[in-house]
mmCIF file of C-alpha atoms in Angstrom:
data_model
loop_
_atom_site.group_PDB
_atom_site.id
_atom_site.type_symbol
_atom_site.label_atom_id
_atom_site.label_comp_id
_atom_site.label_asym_id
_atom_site.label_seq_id
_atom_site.Cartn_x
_atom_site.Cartn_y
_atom_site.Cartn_z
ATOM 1 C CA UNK A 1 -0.313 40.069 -41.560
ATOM 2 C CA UNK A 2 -3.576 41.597 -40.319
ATOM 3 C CA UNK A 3 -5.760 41.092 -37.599
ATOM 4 C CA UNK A 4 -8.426 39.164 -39.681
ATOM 5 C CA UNK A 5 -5.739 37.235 -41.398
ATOM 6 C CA UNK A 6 -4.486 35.751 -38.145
ATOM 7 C CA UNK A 7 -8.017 34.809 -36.696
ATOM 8 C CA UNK A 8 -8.503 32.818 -39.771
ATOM 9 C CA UNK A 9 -5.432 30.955 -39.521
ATOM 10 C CA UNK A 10 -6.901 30.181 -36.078
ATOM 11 C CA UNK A 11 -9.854 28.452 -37.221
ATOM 12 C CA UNK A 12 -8.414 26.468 -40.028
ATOM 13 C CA UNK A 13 -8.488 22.852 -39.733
ATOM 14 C CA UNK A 14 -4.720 21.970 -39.204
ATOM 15 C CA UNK A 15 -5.081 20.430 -42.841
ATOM 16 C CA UNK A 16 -5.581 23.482 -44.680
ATOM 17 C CA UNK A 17 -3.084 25.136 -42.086
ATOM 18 C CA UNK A 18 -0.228 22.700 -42.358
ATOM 19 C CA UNK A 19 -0.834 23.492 -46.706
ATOM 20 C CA UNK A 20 -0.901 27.349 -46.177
ATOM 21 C CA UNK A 21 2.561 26.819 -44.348
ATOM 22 C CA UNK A 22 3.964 24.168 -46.411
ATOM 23 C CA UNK A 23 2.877 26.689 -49.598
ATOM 24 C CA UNK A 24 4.281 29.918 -47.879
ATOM 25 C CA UNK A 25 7.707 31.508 -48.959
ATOM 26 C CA UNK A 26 10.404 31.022 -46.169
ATOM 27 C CA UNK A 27 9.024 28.482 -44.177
ATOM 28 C CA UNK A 28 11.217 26.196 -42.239
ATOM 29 C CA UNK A 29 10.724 22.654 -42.903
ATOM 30 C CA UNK A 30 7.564 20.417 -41.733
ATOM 31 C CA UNK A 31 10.500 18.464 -39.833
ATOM 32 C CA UNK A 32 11.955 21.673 -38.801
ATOM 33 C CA UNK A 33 8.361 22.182 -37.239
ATOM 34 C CA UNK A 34 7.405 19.022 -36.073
ATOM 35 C CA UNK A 35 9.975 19.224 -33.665
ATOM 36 C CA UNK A 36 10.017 22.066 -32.512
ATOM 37 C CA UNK A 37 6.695 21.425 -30.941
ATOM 38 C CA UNK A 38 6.988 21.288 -27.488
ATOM 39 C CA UNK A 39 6.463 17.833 -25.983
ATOM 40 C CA UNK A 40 6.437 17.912 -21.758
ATOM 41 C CA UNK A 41 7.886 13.795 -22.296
ATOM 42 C CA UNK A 42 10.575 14.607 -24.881
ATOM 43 C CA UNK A 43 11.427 17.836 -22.729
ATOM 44 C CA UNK A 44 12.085 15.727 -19.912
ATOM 45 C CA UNK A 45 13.881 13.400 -21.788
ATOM 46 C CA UNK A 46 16.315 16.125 -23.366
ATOM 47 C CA UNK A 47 16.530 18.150 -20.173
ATOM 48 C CA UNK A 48 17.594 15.003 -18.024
ATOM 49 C CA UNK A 49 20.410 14.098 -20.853
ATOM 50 C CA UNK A 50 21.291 17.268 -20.785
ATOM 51 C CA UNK A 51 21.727 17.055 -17.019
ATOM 52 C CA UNK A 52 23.154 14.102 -16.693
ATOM 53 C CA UNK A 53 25.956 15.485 -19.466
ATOM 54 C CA UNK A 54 26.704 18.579 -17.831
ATOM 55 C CA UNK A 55 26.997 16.553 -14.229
ATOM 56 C CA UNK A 56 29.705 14.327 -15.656
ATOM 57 C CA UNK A 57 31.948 17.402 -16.773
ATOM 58 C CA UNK A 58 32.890 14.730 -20.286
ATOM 59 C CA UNK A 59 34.765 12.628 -17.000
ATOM 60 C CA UNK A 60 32.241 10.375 -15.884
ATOM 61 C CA UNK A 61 32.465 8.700 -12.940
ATOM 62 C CA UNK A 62 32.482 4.820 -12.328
ATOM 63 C CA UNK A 63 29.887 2.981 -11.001
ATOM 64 C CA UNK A 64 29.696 -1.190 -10.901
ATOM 65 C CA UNK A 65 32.613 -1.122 -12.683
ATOM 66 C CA UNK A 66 31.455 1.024 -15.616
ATOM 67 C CA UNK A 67 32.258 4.776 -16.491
ATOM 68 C CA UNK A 68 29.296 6.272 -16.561
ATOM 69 C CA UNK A 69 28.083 8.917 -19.156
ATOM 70 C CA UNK A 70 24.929 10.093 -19.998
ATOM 71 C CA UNK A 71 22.376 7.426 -17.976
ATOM 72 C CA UNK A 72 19.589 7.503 -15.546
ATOM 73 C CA UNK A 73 20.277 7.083 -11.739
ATOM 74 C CA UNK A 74 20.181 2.908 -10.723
ATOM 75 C CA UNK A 75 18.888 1.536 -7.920
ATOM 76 C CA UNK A 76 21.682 -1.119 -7.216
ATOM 77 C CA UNK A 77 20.851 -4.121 -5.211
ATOM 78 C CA UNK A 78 23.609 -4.819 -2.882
ATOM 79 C CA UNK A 79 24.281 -8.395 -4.428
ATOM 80 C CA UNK A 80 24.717 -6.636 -7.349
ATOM 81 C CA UNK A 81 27.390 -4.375 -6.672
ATOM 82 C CA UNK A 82 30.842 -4.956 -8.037
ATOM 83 C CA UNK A 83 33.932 -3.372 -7.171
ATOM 84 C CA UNK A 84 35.892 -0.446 -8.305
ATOM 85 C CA UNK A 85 38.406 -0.213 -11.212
ATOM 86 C CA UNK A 86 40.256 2.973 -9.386
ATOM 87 C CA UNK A 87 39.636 3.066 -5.399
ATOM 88 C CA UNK A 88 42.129 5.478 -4.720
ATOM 89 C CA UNK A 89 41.048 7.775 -7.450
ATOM 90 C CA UNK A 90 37.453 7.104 -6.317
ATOM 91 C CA UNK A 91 38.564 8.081 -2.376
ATOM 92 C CA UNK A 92 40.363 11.496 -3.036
ATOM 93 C CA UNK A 93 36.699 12.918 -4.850
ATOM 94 C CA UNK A 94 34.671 10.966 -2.761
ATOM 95 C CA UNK A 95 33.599 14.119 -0.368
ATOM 96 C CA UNK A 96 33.764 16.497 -3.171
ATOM 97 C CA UNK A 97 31.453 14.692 -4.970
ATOM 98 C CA UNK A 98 28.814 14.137 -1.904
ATOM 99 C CA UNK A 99 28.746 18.141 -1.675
ATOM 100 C CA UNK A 100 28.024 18.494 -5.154
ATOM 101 C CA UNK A 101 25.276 20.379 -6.097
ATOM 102 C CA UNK A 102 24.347 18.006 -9.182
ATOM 103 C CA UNK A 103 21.492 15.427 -8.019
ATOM 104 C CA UNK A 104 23.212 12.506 -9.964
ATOM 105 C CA UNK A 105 26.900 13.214 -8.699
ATOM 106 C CA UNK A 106 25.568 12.901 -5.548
ATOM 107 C CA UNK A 107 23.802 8.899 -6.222
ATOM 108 C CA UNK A 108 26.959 8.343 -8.093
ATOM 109 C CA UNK A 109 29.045 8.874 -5.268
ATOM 110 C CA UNK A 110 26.804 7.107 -2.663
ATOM 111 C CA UNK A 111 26.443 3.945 -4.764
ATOM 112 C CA UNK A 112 30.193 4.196 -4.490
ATOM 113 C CA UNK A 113 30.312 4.538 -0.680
ATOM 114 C CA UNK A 114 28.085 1.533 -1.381
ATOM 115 C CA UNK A 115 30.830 0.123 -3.096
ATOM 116 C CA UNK A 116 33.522 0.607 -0.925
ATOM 117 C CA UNK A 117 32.078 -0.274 1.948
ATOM 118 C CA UNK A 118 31.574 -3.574 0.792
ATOM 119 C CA UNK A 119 34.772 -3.813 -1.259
ATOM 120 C CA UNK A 120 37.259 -2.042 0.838
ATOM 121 C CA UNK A 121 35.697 -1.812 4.507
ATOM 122 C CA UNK A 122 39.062 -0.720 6.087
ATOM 123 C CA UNK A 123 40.023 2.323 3.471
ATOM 124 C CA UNK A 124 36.391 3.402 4.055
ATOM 125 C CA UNK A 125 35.847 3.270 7.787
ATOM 126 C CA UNK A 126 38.800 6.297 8.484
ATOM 127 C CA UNK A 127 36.022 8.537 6.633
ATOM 128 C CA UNK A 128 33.116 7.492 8.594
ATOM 129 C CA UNK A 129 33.012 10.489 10.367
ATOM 130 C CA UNK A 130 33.519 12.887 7.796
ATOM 131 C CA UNK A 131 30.748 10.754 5.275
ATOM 132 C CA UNK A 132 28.006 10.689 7.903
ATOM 133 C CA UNK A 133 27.180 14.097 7.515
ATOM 134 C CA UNK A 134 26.975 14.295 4.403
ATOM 135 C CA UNK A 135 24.712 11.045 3.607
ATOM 136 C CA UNK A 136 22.770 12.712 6.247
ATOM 137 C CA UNK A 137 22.070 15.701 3.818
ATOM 138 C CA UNK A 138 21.041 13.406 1.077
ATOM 139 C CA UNK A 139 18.305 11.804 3.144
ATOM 140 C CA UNK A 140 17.883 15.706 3.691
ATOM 141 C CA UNK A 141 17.624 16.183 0.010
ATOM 142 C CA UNK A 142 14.061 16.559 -1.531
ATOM 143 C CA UNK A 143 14.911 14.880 -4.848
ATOM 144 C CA UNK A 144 13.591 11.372 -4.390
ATOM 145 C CA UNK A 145 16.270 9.288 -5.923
ATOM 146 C CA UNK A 146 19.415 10.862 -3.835
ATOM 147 C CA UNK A 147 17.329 10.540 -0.906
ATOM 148 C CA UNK A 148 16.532 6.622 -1.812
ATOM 149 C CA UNK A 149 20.059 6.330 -2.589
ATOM 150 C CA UNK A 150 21.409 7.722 0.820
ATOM 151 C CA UNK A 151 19.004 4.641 2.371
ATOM 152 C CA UNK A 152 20.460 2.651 0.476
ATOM 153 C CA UNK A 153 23.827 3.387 1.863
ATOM 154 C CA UNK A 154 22.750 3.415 5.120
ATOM 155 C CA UNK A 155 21.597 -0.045 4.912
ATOM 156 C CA UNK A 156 25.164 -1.350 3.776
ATOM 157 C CA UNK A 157 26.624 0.548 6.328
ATOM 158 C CA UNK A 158 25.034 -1.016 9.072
ATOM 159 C CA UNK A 159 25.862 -4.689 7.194
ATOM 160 C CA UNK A 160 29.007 -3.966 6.658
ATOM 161 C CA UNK A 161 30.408 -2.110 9.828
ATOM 162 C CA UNK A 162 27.810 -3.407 12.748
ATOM 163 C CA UNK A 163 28.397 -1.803 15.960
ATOM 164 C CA UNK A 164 31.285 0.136 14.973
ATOM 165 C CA UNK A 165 28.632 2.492 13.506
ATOM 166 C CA UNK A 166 27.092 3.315 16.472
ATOM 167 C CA UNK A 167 28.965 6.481 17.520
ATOM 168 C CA UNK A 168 27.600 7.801 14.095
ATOM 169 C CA UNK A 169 23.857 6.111 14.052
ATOM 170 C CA UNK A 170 21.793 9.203 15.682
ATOM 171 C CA UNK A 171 21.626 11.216 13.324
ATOM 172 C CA UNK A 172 21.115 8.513 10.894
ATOM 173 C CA UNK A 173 18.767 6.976 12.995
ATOM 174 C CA UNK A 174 16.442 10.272 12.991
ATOM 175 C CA UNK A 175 15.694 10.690 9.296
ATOM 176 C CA UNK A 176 15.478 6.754 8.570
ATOM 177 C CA UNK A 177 12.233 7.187 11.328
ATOM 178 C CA UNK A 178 11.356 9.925 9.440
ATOM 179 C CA UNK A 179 11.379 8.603 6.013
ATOM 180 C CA UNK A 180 9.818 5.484 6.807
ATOM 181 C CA UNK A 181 6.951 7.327 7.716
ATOM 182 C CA UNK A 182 6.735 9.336 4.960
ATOM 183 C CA UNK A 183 3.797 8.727 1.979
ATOM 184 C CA UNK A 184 6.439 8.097 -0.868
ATOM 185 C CA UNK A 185 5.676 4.075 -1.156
ATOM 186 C CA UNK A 186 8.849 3.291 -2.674
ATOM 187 C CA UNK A 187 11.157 5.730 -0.073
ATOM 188 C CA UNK A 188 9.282 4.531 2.802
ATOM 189 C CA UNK A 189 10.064 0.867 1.718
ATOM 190 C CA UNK A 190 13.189 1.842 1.305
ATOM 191 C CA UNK A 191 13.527 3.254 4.313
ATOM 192 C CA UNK A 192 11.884 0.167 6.095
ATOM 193 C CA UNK A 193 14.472 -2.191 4.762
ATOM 194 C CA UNK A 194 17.141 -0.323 5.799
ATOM 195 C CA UNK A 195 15.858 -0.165 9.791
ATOM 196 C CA UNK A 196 15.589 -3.553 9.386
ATOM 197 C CA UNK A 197 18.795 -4.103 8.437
ATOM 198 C CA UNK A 198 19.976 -2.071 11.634
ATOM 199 C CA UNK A 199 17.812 -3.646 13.842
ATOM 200 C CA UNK A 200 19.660 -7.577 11.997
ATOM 201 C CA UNK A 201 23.511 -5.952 12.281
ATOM 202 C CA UNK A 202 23.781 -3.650 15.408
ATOM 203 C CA UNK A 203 23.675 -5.158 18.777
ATOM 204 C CA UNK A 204 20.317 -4.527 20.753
ATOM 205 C CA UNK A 205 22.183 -3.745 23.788
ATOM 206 C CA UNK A 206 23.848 -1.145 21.734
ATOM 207 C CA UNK A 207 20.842 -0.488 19.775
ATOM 208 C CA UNK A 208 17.910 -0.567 22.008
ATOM 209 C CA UNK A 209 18.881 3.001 24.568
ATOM 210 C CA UNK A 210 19.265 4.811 21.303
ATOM 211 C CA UNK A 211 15.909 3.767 20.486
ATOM 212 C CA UNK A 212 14.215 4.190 23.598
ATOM 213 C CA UNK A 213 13.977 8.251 23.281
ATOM 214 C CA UNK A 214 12.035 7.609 19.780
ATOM 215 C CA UNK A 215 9.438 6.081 21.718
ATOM 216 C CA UNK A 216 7.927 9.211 23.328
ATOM 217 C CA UNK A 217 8.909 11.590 20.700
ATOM 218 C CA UNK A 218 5.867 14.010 19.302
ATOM 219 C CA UNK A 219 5.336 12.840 16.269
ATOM 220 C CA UNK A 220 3.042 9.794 16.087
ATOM 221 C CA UNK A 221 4.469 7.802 13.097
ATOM 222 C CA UNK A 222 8.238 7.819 14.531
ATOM 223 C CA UNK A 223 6.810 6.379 17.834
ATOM 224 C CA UNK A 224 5.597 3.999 15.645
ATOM 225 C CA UNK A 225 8.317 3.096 13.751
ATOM 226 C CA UNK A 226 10.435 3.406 16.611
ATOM 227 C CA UNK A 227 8.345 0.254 18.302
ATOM 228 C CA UNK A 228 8.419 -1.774 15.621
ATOM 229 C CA UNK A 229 12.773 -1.438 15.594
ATOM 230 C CA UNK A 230 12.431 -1.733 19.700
ATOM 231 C CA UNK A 231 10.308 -4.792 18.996
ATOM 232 C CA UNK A 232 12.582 -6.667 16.575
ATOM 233 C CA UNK A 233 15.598 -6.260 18.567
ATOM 234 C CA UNK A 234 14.255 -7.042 21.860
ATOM 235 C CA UNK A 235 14.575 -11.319 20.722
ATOM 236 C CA UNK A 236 18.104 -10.422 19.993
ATOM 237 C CA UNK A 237 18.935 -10.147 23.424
ATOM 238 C CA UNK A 238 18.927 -13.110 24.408
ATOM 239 C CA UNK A 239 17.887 -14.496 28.241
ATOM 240 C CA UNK A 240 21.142 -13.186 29.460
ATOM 241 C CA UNK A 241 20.740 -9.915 27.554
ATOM 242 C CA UNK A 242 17.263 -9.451 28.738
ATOM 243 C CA UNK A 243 18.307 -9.964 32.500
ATOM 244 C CA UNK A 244 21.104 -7.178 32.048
ATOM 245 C CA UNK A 245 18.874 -4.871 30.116
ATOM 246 C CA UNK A 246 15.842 -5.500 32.642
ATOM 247 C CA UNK A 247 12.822 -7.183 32.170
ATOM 248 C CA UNK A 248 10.847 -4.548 34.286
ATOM 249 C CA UNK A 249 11.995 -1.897 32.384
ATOM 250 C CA UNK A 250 11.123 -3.399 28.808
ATOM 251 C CA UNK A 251 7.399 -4.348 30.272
ATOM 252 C CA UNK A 252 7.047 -0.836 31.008
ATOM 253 C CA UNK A 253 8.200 0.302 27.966
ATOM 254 C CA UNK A 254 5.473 -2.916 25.782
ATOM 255 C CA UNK A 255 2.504 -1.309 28.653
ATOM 256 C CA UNK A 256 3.328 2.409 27.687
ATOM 257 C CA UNK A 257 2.843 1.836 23.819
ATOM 258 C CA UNK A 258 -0.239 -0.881 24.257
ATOM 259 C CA UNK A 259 -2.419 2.789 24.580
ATOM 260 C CA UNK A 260 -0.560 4.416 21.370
ATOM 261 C CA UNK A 261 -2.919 5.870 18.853
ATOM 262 C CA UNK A 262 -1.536 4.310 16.039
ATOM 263 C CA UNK A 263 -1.719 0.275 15.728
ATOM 264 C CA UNK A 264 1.300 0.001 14.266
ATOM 265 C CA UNK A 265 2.753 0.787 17.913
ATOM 266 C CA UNK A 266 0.310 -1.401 19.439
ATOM 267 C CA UNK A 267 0.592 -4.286 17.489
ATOM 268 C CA UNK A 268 4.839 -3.958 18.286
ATOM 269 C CA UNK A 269 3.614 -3.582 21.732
ATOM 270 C CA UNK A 270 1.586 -6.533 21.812
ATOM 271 C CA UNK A 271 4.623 -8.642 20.066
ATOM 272 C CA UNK A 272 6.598 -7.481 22.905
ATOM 273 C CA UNK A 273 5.070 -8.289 25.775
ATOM 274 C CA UNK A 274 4.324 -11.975 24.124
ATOM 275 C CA UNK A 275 8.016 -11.911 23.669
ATOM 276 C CA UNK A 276 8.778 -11.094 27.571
ATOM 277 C CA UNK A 277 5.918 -13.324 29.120
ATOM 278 C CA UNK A 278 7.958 -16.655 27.223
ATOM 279 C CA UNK A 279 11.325 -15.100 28.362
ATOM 280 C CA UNK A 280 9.761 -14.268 31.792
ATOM 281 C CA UNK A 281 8.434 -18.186 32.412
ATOM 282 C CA UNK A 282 10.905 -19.895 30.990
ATOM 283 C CA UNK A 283 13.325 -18.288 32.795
ATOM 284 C CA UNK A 284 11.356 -18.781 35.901
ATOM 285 C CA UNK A 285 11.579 -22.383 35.246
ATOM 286 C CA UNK A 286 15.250 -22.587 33.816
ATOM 287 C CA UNK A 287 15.974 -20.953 37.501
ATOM 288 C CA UNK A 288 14.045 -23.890 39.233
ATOM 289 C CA UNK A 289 15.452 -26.486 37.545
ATOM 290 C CA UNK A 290 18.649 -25.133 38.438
ATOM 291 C CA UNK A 291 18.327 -24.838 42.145
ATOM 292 C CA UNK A 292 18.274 -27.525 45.253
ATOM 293 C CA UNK A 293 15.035 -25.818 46.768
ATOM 294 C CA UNK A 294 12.131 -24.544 45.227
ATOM 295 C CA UNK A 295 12.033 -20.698 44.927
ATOM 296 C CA UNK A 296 9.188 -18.652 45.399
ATOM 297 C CA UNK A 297 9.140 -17.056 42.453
ATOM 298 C CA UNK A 298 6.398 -14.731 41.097
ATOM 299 C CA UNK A 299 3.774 -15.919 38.236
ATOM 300 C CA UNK A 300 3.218 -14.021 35.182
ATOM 301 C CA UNK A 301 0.696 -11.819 36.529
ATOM 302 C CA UNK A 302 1.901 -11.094 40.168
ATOM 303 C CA UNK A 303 5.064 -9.876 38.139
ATOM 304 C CA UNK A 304 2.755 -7.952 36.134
ATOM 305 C CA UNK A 305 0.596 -6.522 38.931
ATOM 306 C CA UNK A 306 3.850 -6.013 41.091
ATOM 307 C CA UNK A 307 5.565 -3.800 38.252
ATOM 308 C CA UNK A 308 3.052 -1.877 36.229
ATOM 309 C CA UNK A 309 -0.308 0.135 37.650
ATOM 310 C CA UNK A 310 -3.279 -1.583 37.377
ATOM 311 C CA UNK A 311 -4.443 -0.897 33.942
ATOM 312 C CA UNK A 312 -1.396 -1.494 32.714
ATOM 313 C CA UNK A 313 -1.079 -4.490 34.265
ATOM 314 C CA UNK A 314 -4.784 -5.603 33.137
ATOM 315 C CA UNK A 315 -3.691 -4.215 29.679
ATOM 316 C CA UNK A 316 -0.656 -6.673 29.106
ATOM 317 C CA UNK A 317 -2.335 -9.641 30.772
ATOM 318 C CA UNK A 318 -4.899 -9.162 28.369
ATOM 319 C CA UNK A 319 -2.587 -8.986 25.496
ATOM 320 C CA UNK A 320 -0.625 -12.144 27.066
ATOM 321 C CA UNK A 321 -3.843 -14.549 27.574
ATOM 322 C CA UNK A 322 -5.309 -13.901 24.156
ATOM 323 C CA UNK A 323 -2.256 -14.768 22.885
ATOM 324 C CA UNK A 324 -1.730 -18.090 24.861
ATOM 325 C CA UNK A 325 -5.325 -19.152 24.353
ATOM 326 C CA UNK A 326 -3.899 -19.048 20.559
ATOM 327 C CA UNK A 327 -1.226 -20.663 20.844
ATOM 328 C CA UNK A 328 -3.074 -23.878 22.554
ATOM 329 C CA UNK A 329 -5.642 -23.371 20.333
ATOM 330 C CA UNK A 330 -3.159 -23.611 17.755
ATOM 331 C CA UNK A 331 -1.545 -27.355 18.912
#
């Protein structure tokens, strides 16, 4: 065809163009055509299938109870989970299939350390060591749905096994800060529900020292989140637990994030040191109740003043009135 031929084929309407082919000797079929027109929806459609068939090696693998072929990756609530058809099958590839280099091997097989740590807590916790790493990597991984799975996991984990997870939790621990900081909405909620559910399952006296570095680490966002756990778990202690932990030591820790630069470490600070000023008096008072004579025990802010500089002292008094005046306000 010449030069001129194919410029006005160019500026046909498609009309006339679609009648020149349809008229043309040995031309494929308009259906032929029609889909072999590249759509970037249907490509994505094909290319996942296509994916998802060549991950399953014509095996499958079972997930809720089902033997799963060719579908998309589920976000499984844990109430939704059901157990395994073959556990020990589903053991002995367990680790193969967490190093796999397919993205939806790897959310089949966490959904089924999902599974079997709800199912069969005893077979799973032998391989707690070797499985941490390797969840680890898929909150590593960049693709968004292993690394939503692998918080997922984590946040049965810490249900499921409470403080016998603890050996394993830094590294854990690290990326969950991390990705709950992160601007992916739906991997930072994630993320967020699983810290909570650590900060509901593991003991704070457990919990609360591997926090504690978190709260003076570089980046801004992890302090953050890392006050917000510190925060939560602090209640958990208990009056005993916060006598054995230290009261002076947590006010320093509520006066030292009260000048964060983000809020959200401020406002956990503020919650905190509300939290210790009702632990603080009511022990006081628990203790005078208790005893024959009348102890001279410190107020609020002497304890303050007598623990923390001045600033910081002014700082969480300030924090600690406002807060009080609310609270009457309030009745």
């Amino acid at each position: 065809m010449s030069t001129n031929a194919v410029r006005g084929l160019n500026v046909l309407p498609i009309s006339e163009l679609e009648k020149n082919e349809n008229s043309s000797k040995g031309n494929f079929p308009k259906s032929f055509l029609e889909n072999s027109i590249v759509n970037p929806d249907n490509y994505q459609n094909v290319n996942s299938a296509s994916m998802l068939s060549a991950a399953q090696n014509g095996s499958g693998a079972e997930i809720n109870g089902d033997v799963v072929g060719n579908a998309e990756v589920e976000y499984i609530e844990t109430e939704k989970l059901t157990d395994l058809l073959s556990v020990d099958a589903t053991l002995n590839t367990l680790l193969a299939r967490l190093d796999s280099k397919d993205w939806v091997s790897v959310c089949e097989a966490l959904n089924n350390v999902r599974q079997l740590s709800v199912y069969h807590k005893e077979k799973l916790i032998d391989f707690l060591g070797d499985l941490i790493p390797k969840i680890v990597k898929s909150l590593k991984n960049p693709r968004s749905a292993v690394c939503k799975t692998a918080i997922m996991t984590c946040g049965d984990i810490f249900k499921v096994y409470n403080d016998l997870i603890i050996d394993f939790l830094d590294p854990l621990l690290v990326q969950l800060l991390l990705k709950s900081s992160q601007d992916k909405r739906f991997v930072c909620e994630a993320s967020e529900t699983a810290l909570i559910a650590m900060t509901t399952w593991i003991s704070p006296s457990l919990l609360l020292p591997r926090l504690q570095p978190y709260l003076k680490n570089k980046n801004p966002r992890i302090r953050a989140k890392a006050s917000m756990c510190f925060s939560r778990s602090v209640p958990r202690l208990g009056v005993e637990g916060i006598k054995a932990y230290g009261i002076n030591k947590l006010i320093e820790i509520a006066a030292s994030q009260l000048i964060d630069k983000l809020p959200e470490s401020r406002e956990a600070a503020r919650a905190l040191a509300v939290e210790l000023q009702a632990f603080y008096e009511t022990s006081k008072l628990s203790s005078s109740e208790d005893s024959s004579q009348e102890l001279d025990c410190l107020s609020w802010e002497a304890f303050c003043q007598a623990e923390l500089s001045a600033l910081s002292a002014q700082a969480i008094l300030r924090v600690t009135s406002i807060a009080k005046e609310g609270s009457v306000a309030g009745c």
